[in-house]
Short mmCIF file of C-alpha atoms in Angstrom, two decimals:
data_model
loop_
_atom_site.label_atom_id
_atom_site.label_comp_id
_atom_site.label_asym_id
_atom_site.label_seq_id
_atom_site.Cartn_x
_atom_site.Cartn_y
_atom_site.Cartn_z
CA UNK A 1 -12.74 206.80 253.89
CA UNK A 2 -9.37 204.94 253.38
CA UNK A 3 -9.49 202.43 250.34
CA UNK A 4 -6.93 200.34 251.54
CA UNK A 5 -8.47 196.66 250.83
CA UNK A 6 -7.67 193.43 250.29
CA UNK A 7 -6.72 191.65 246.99
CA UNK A 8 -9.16 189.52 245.45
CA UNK A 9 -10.70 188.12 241.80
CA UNK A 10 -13.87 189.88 243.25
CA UNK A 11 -14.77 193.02 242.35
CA UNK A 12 -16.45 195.45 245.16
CA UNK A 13 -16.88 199.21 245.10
CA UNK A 14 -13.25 200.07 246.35
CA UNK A 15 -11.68 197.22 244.18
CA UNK A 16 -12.07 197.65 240.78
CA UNK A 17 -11.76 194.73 238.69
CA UNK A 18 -10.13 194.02 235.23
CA UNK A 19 -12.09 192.28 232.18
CA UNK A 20 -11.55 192.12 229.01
CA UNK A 21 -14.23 195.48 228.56
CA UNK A 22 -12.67 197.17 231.03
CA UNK A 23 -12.87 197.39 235.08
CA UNK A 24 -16.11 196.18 236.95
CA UNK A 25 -17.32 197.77 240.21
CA UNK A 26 -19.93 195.89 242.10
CA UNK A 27 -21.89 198.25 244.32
CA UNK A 28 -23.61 195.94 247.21
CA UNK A 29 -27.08 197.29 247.95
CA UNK A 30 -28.92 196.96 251.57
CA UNK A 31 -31.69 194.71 250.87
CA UNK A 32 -31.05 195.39 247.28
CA UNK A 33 -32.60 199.12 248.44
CA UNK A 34 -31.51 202.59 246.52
CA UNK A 35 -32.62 205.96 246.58
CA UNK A 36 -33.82 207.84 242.73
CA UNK A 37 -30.75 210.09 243.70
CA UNK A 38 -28.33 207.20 243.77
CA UNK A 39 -29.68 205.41 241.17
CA UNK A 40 -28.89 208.62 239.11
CA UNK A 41 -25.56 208.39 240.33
CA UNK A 42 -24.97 205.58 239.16
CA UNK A 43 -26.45 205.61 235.98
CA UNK A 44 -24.10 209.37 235.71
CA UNK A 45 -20.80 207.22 237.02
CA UNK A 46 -21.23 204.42 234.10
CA UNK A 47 -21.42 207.55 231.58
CA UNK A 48 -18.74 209.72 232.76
CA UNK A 49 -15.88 207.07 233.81
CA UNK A 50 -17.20 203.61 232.45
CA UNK A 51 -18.75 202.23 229.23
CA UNK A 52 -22.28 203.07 230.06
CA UNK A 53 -23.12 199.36 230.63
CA UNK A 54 -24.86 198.60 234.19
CA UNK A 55 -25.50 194.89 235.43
CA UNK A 56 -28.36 194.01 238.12
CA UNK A 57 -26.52 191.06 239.93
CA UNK A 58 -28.40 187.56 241.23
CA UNK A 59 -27.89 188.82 244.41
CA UNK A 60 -29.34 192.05 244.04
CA UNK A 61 -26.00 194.32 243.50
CA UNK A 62 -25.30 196.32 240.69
CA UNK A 63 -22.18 195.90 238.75
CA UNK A 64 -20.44 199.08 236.52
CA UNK A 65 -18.45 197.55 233.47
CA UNK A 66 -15.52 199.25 230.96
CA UNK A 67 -14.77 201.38 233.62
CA UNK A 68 -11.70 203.15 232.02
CA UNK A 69 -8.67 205.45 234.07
CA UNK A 70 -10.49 207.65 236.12
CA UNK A 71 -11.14 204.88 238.60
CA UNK A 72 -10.19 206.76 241.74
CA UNK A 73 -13.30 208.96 240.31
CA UNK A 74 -15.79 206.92 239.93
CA UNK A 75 -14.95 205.77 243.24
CA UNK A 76 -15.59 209.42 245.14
CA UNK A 77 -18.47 210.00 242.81
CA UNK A 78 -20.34 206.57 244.73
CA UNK A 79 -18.97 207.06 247.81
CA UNK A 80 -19.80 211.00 247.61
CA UNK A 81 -23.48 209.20 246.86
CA UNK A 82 -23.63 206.78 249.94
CA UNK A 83 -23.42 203.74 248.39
CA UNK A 84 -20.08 202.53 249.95
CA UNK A 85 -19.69 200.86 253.22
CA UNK A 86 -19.51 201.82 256.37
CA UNK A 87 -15.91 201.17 257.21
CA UNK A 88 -13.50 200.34 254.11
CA UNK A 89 -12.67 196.82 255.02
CA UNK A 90 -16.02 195.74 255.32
CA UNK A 91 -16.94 196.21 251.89
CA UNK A 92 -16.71 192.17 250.87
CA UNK A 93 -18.52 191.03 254.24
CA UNK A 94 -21.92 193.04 252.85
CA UNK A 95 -23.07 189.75 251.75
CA UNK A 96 -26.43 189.89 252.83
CA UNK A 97 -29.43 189.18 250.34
CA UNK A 98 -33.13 189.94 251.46
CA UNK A 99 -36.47 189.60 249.79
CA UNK A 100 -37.13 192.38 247.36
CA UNK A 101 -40.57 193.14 248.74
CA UNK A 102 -39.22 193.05 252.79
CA UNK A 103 -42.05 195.09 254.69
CA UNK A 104 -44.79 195.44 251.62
CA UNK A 105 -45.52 191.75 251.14
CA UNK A 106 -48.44 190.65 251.94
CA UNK A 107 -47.27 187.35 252.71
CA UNK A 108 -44.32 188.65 255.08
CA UNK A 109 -44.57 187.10 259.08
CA UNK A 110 -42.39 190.32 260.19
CA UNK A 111 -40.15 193.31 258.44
CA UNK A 112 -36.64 191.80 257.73
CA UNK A 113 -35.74 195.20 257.82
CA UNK A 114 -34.56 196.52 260.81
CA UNK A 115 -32.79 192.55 261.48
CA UNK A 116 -30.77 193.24 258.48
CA UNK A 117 -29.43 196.87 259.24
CA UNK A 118 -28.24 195.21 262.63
CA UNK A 119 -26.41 192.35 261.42
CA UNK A 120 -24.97 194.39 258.14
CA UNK A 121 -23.91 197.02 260.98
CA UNK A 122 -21.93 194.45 263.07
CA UNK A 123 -20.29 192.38 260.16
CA UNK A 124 -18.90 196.17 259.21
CA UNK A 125 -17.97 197.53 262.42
CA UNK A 126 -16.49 193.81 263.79
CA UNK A 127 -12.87 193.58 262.86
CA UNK A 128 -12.66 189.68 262.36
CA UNK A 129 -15.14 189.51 260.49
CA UNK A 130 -13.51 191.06 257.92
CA UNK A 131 -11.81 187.66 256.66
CA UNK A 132 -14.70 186.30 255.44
CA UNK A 133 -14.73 185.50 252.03
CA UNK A 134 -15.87 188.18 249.47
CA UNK A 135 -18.48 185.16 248.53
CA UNK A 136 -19.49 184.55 251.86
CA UNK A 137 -23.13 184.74 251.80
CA UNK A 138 -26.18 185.12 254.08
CA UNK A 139 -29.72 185.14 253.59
CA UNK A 140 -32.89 186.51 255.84
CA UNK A 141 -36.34 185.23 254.91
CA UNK A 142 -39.43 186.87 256.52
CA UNK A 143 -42.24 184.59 254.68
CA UNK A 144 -42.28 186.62 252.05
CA UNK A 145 -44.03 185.27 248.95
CA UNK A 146 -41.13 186.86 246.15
CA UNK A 147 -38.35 185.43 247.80
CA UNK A 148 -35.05 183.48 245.97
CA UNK A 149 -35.35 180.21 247.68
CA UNK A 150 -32.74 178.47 245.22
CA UNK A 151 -29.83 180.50 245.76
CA UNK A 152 -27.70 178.59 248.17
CA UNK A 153 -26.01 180.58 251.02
CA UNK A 154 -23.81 179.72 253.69
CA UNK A 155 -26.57 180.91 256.64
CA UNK A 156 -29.91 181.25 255.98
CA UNK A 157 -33.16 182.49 258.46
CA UNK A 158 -36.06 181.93 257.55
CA UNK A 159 -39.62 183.14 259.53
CA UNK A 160 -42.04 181.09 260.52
CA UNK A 161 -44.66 180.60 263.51
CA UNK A 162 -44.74 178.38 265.74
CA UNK A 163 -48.05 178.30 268.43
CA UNK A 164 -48.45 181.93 268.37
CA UNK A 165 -44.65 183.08 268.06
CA UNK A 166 -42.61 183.93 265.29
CA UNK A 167 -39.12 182.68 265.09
CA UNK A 168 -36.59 181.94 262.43
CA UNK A 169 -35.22 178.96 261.51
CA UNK A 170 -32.24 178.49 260.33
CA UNK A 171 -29.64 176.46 257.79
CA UNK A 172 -25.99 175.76 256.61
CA UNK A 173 -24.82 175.33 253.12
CA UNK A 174 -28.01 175.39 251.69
CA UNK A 175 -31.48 177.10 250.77
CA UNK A 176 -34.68 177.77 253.53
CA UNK A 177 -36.61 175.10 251.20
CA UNK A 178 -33.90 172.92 253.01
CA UNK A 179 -34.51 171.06 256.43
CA UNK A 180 -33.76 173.51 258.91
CA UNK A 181 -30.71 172.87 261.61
CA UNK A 182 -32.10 174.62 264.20
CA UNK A 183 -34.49 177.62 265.59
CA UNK A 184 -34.18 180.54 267.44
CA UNK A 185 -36.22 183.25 269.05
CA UNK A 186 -36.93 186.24 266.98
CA UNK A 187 -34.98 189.03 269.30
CA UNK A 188 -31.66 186.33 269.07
CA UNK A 189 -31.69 186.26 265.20
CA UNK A 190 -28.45 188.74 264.85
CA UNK A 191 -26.92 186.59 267.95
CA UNK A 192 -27.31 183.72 265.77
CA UNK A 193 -25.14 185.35 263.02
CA UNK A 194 -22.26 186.66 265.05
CA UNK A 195 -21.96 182.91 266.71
CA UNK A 196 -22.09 181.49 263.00
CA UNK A 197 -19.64 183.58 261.72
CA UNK A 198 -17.33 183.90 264.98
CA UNK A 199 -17.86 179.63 265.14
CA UNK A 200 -16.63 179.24 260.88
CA UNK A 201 -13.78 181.42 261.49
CA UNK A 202 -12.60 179.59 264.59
CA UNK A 203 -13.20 175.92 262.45
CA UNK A 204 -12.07 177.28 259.44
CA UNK A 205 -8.27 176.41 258.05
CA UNK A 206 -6.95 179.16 255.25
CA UNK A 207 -8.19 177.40 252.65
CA UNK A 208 -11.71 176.96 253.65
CA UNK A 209 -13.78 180.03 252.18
CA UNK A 210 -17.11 178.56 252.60
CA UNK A 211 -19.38 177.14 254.92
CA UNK A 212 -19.61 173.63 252.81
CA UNK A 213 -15.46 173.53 252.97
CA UNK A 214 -16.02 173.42 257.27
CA UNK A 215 -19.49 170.99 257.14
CA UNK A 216 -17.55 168.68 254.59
CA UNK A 217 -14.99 167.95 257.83
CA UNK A 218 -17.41 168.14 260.63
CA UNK A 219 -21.00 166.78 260.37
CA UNK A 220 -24.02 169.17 260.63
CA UNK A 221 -25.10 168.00 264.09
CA UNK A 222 -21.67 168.57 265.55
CA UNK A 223 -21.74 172.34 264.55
CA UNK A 224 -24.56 172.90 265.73
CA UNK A 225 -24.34 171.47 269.10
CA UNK A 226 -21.24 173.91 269.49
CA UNK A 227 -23.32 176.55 268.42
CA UNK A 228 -26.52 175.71 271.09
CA UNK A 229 -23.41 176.47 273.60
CA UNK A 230 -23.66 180.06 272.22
CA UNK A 231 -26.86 180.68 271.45
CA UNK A 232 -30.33 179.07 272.64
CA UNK A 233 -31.68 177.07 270.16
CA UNK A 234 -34.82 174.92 269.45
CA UNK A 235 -35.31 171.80 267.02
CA UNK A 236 -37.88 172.80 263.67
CA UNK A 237 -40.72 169.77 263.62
CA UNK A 238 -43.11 169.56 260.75
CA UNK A 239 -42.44 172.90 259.45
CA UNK A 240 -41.21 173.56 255.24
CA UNK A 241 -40.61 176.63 253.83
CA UNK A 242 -43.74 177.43 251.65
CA UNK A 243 -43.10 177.95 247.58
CA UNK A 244 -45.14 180.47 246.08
CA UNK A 245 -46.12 181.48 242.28
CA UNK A 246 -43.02 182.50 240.35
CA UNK A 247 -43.02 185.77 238.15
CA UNK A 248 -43.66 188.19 240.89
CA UNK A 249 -40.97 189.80 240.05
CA UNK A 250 -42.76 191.17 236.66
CA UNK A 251 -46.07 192.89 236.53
CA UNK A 252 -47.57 194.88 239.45
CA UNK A 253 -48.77 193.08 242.76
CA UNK A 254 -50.60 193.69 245.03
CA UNK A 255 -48.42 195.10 248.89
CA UNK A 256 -49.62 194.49 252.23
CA UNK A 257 -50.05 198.38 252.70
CA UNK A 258 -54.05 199.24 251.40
CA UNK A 259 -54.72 200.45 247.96
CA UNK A 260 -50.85 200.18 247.04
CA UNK A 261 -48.66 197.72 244.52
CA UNK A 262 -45.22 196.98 243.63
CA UNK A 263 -44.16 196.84 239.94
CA UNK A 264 -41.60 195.33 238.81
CA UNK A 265 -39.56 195.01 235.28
CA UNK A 266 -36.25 193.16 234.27
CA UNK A 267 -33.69 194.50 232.05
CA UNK A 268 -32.99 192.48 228.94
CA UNK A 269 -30.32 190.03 230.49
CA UNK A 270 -29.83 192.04 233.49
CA UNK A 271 -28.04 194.58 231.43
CA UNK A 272 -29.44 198.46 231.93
CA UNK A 273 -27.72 201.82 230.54
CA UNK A 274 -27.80 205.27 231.55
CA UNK A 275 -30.93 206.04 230.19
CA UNK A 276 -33.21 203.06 231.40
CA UNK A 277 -31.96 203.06 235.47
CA UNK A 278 -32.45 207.06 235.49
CA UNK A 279 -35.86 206.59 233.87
CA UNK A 280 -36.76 204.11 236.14
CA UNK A 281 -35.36 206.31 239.09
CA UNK A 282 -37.96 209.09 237.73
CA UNK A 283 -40.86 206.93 237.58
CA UNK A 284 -40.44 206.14 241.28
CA UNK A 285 -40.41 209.38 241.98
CA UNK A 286 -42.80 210.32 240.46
CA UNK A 287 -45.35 207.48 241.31
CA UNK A 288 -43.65 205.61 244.09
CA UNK A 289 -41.19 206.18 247.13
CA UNK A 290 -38.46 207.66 245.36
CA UNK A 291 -36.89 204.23 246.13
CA UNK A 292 -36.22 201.05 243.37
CA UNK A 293 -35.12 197.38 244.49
CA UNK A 294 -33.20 195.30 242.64
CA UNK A 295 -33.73 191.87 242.74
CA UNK A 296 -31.85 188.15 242.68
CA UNK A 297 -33.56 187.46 239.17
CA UNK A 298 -31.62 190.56 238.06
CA UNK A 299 -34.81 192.54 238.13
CA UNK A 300 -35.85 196.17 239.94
CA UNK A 301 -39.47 196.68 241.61
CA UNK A 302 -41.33 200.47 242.44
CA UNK A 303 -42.41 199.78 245.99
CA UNK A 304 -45.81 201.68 247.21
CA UNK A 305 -47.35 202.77 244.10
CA UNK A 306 -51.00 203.82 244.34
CA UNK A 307 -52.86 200.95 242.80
CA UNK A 308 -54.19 203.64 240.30
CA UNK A 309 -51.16 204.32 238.54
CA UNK A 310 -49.72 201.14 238.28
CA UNK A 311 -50.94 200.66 234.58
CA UNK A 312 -49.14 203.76 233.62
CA UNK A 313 -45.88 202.67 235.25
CA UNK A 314 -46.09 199.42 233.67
CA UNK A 315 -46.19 201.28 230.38
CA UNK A 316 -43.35 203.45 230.68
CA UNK A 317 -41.27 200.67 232.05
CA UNK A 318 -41.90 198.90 228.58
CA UNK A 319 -41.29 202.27 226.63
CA UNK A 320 -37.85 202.03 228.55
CA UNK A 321 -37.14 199.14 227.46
CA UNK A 322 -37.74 196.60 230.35
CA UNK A 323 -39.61 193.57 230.73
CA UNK A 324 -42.90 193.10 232.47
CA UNK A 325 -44.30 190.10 231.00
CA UNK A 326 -43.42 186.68 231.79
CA UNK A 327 -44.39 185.18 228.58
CA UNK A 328 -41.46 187.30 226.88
CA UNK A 329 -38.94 184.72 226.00
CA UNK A 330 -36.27 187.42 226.76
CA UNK A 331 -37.42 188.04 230.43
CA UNK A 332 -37.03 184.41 231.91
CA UNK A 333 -33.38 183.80 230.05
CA UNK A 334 -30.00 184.60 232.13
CA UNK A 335 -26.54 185.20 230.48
CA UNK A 336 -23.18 186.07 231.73
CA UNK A 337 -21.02 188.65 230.06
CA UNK A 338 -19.61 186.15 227.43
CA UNK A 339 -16.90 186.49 225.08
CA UNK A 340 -17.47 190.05 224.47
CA UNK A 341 -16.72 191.01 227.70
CA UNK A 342 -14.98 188.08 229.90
CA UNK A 343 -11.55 186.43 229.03
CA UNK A 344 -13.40 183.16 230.34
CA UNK A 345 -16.07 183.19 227.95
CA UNK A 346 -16.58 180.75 225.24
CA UNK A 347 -19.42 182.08 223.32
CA UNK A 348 -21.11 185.69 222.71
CA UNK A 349 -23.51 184.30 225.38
CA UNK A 350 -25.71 188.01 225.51
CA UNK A 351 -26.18 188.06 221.83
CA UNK A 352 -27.42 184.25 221.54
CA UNK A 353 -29.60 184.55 224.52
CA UNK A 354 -30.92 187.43 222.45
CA UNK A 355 -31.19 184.82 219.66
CA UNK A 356 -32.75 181.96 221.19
CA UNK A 357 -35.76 184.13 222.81
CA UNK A 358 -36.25 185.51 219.43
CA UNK A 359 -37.18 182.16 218.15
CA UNK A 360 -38.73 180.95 221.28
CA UNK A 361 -40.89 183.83 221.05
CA UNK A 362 -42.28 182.53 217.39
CA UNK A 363 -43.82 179.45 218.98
CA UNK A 364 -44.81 180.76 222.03
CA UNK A 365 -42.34 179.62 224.42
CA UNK A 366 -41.15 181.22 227.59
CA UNK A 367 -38.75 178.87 229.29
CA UNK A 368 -36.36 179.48 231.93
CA UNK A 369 -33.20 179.11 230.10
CA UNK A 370 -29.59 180.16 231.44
CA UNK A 371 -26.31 180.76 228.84
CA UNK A 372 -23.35 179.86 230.72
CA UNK A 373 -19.68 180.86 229.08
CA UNK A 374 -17.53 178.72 231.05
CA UNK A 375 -18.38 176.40 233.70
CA UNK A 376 -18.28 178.61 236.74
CA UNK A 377 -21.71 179.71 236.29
CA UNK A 378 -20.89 183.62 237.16
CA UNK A 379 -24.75 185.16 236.36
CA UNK A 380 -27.03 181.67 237.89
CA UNK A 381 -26.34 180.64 241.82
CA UNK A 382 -28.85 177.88 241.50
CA UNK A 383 -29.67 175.26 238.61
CA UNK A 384 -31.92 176.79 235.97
CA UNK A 385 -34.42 174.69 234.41
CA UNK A 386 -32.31 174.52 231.37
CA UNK A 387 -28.72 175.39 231.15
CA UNK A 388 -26.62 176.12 227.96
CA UNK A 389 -22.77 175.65 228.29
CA UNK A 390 -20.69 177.24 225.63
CA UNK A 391 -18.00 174.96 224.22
CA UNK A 392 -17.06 177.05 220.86
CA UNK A 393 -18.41 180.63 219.59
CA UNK A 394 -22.13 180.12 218.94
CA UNK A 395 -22.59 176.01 220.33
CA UNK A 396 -23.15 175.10 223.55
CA UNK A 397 -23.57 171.79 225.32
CA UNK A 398 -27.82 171.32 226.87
CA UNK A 399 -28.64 170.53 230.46
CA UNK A 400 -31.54 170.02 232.11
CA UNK A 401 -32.53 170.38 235.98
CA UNK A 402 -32.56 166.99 237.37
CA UNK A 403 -33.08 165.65 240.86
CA UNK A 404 -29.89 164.40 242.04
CA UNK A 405 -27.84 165.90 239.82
CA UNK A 406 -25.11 168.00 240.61
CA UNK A 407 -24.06 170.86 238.65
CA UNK A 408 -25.96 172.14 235.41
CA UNK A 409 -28.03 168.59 235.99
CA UNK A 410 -27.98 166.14 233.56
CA UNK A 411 -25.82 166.15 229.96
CA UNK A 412 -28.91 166.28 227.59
CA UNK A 413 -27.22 166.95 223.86
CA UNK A 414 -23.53 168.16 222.55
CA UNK A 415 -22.32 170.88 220.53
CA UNK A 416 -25.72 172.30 219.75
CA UNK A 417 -25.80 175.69 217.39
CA UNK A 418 -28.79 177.99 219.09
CA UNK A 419 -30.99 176.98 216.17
CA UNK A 420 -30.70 173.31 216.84
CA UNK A 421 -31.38 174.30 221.05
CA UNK A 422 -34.11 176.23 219.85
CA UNK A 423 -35.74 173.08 217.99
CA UNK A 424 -34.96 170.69 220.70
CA UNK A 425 -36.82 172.70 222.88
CA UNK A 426 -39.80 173.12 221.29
CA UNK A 427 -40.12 169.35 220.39
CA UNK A 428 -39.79 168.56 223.74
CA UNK A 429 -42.44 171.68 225.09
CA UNK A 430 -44.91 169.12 222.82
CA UNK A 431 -44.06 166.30 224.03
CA UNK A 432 -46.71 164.72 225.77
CA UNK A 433 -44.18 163.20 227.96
CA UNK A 434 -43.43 166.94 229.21
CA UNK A 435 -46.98 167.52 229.95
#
C-alpha cells in the first residue's frame, strides 16, 4: 500500500504525528473491533518503535505515543497486522463510531454491523470522499443500551420502530438524543450517507470542515429538503432516543446471546502499556472470542464470555491493572496528555487526575470529572459533568455542566490547586442543594 497522504495536525496510522513525547499514531478501529493477534501487535509496535505508552481514544481508536525513528516500521508492522485501511487515502474518512456492544446487546433493534462495513467500504473505495475532514465524524445507533449519546457527530442514525418496522432516524451537527431531521427505511441507511456526504461536499466552501460550518449558512430544513431529492425520507413524530443506566462499560453484563456476558474494564486515564492490552488480548482468548472492543469512554469490553467465568475475568482484569468498578474515583475521570506529553498543555493533567481521585476516593466520591490542558478539549467530545481547565502547572479553573451553556458550561471557581477542587467538591456532594 502507497503511504502517500495528505498533511494534517491529525495523526492517523500512515501519518505520524509530532508531540513533545515523541510521534503519535492513531490506529482507527471498525466498530472499535480487534482481533487478540492485533491487539498483540500493537501492544509489540509501542515496545519495539515507540515509548510503550498506548491511548484508548473517545472514539474508540487507539493512539501509539513516543514513537521514535523507525516510523516507516512501525508502520509495516500494523499494516503487516491488518489494521490499516483499505486504500491509503482513505485512512482520515474512517470516522465511523458504533456501539461497543453492536450485535450482543440485549437492548439492540438490529446488528449495526454489517451497515457499518458497507458504508466504511464506500467512504474508502469513493475517491471524493477522501476530502473530508480527518474530524469528520459519523455515528450508527442500533438501540443499543451502552451507547455514547453525547458525543456530537456530523451524521448520526439512530434505530428505532415505527408500527412494526425498524428504521433509522437520522441528525446533523448533533447527538441521536437530539430531534431527529428526518427517517429513512432500514435497507436505504448507507444511501443516506453517500447523499450526506456527496450533498456537504457540494455546499461546502474550503474552509468549511464540518457539518455545523455548512448548517450555520443554510438552515436545517433547507438541507434536508435537498437531500429528500436524493433519498426517500419520512418525518420522526413522538419518537426520543431512550437513555439508559451509565457504567455499562465496567463490570460484566448481561448479552442478548443465552448464558453469555460482556466485561468490560478501563485503563487508568485511558492510558494502557504493553503488558495490560496483551493480557487483556489473552483473557479473551482464553474466555471470550479472541476479540476486545474499545470503547468512547476510553474503555475495552470481552464480548461472549460464558456467564460462568465472568468473575474470573473480572479478577484478572483488576490484577492487570484496569478498572471495573464505577465507584473508583480513577475510572469515571478523563485527562488529556498534559504537559508531559503535549506542547499545548498547561498542567501535568495525568498525574493530578491521579491526584484528585486519590482524595475523592477518601470520602467516597466517584464523580465524573474531566482535566482539560488547554481549551481544545482533545480527550472529552461532549461536556463532562465537571470540567477542570489548567491555567498554570497544578491549578485549573472549575466548570460545571449547565443547560445552556456552551463550552465547559458555566465558570464555577478560578485558579483552584487540586486540593482546593477536591474540597469544593465534596462540600458541594453534601450539599443538600445537590441532592
Amino acid at each position: 500500500m502507497s503511504t502517500a497522504v495528505r498533511p494534517s495536525a491529525c495523526p492517523g496510522l500512515l501519518r505520524i504525528v509530532p508531540a513533545l513525547d515523541g510521534g503519535i499514531c492513531r490506529i482507527k478501529l471498525t466498530g472499535g473491533s480487534i482481533s487478540s493477534a492485533q491487539a498483540d501487535a500493537v501492544a509489540r509496535a509501542a515496545e519495539d518503535f515507540a515509548s510503550g505508552a498506548i491511548e484508548a481514544t473517545n472514539r474508540a481508536n487507539l493512539q501509539i505515543r513516543g514513537i521514535g525513528a523507525e516510523q516507516a516500521a512501525l508502520i509495516e508492522r500494523l499494516l503487516a497486522a491488518g489494521l490499516g485501511p483499505h486504500h491509503a487515502a482513505g485512512d482520515d474518512v474512517r470516522n465511523l463510531m458504533l456501539s461497543p456492544s453492536a450485535g450482543i446487546d440485549r437492548h439492540m433493534l438490529f446488528d449495526t454491523r454489517a451497515l457499518a462495513e458497507q458504508i466504511l467500504a464506500t467512504v474508502q473505495r469513493h475517491e471524493p470522499f477522501h476530502d473530508l475532514s480527518p474530524k469528520f465524524a459519523l455515528q450508527l445507533d442500533g438501540g443499543e443500551a451502552l451507547a455514547m449519546l453525547e458525543h456530537p457527530n456530523d451524521l448520526w442514525l439512530s434505530a428505532y420502530g415505527q408500527a412494526g418496522e425498524c428504521r433509522l432516524a437520522f441528525g446533523l451537527a448533533g447527538c441521536p438524543t437530539d430531534v431527529p431531521a428526518g427517517s429513512v427505511a432500514l435497507d436505504a441507511g448507507h444511501d443516506l450517507v453517500v447523499a450526506v456526504l456527496e450533498l456537504f461536499l457540494e455546499l461546502a466552501r474550503p474552509e468549511q470542515t464540518r457539518m455545523r460550518h455548512v448548517l450555520a449558512d443554510m438552515p436545517v430544513t433547507t438541507f434536508v429538503a435537498r437531500l429528500a431529492e436524493r433519498v426517500p425520507l419520512q418525518p420522526v413524530t413522538g419518537w426520543q432516543r431512550p437513555v439508559h443506566e451509565t457504567g455499562l462499560h465496567m463490570g460484566a453484563h448481561a448479552q442478548s446471546q443465552a448464558q453469555h456476558v460482556y466485561v468490560g474494564g478501563v485503563p487508568p486515564l485511558g492510558r494502557l502499556d504493553g503488558a495490560m492490552l496483551r493480557g487483556a488480548a489473552q483473557l479473551a482468548c482464553e474466555y471470550g472470542d479472541a476479540t476486545l472492543r474499545f470503547t468512547p469512554w476510553q474503555s475495552l469490553l470481552l464480548p461472549n464470555v460464558p456467564r460462568e467465568h465472568a468473575d474470573e475475568v473480572l479478577r484478572r482484569l483488576q490484577q492487570l491493572g484496569l478498572l471495573c468498578d464505577a465507584d473508583q474515583a480513577l475510572s469515571q475521570l478523563i485527562a488529556c496528555t498534559g504537559s508531559t506529553g503535549c506542547g499545548r498543555g498547561l498542567a501535568d493533567t495525568k498525574g493530578d487526575a491521579r491526584q484528585l481521585a486519590a482524595l475523592l476516593q477518601r470520602h467516597g466520591d466517584a464523580l465524573q470529572v474531566h482535566l482539560s490542558g488547554c481549551p481544545r478539549s482533545c480527550a472529552a467530545a461532549h461536556i463532562a459533568p465537571v470540567t477542570l481547565l489548567a491555567v498554570t502547572p497544578g491549578h485549573y479553573d472549575l466548570y460545571f455542566r449547565e443547560a445552556g451553556q456552551p463550552g465547559f458550561g458555566a465558570p464555577h471557581a478560578r485558579n483552584l490547586t487540586i486540593e482546593a477542587v477536591d474540597a469544593l467538591l465534596a462540600a458541594r456532594s453534601r450539599s443538600p442543594l445537590d441532592a
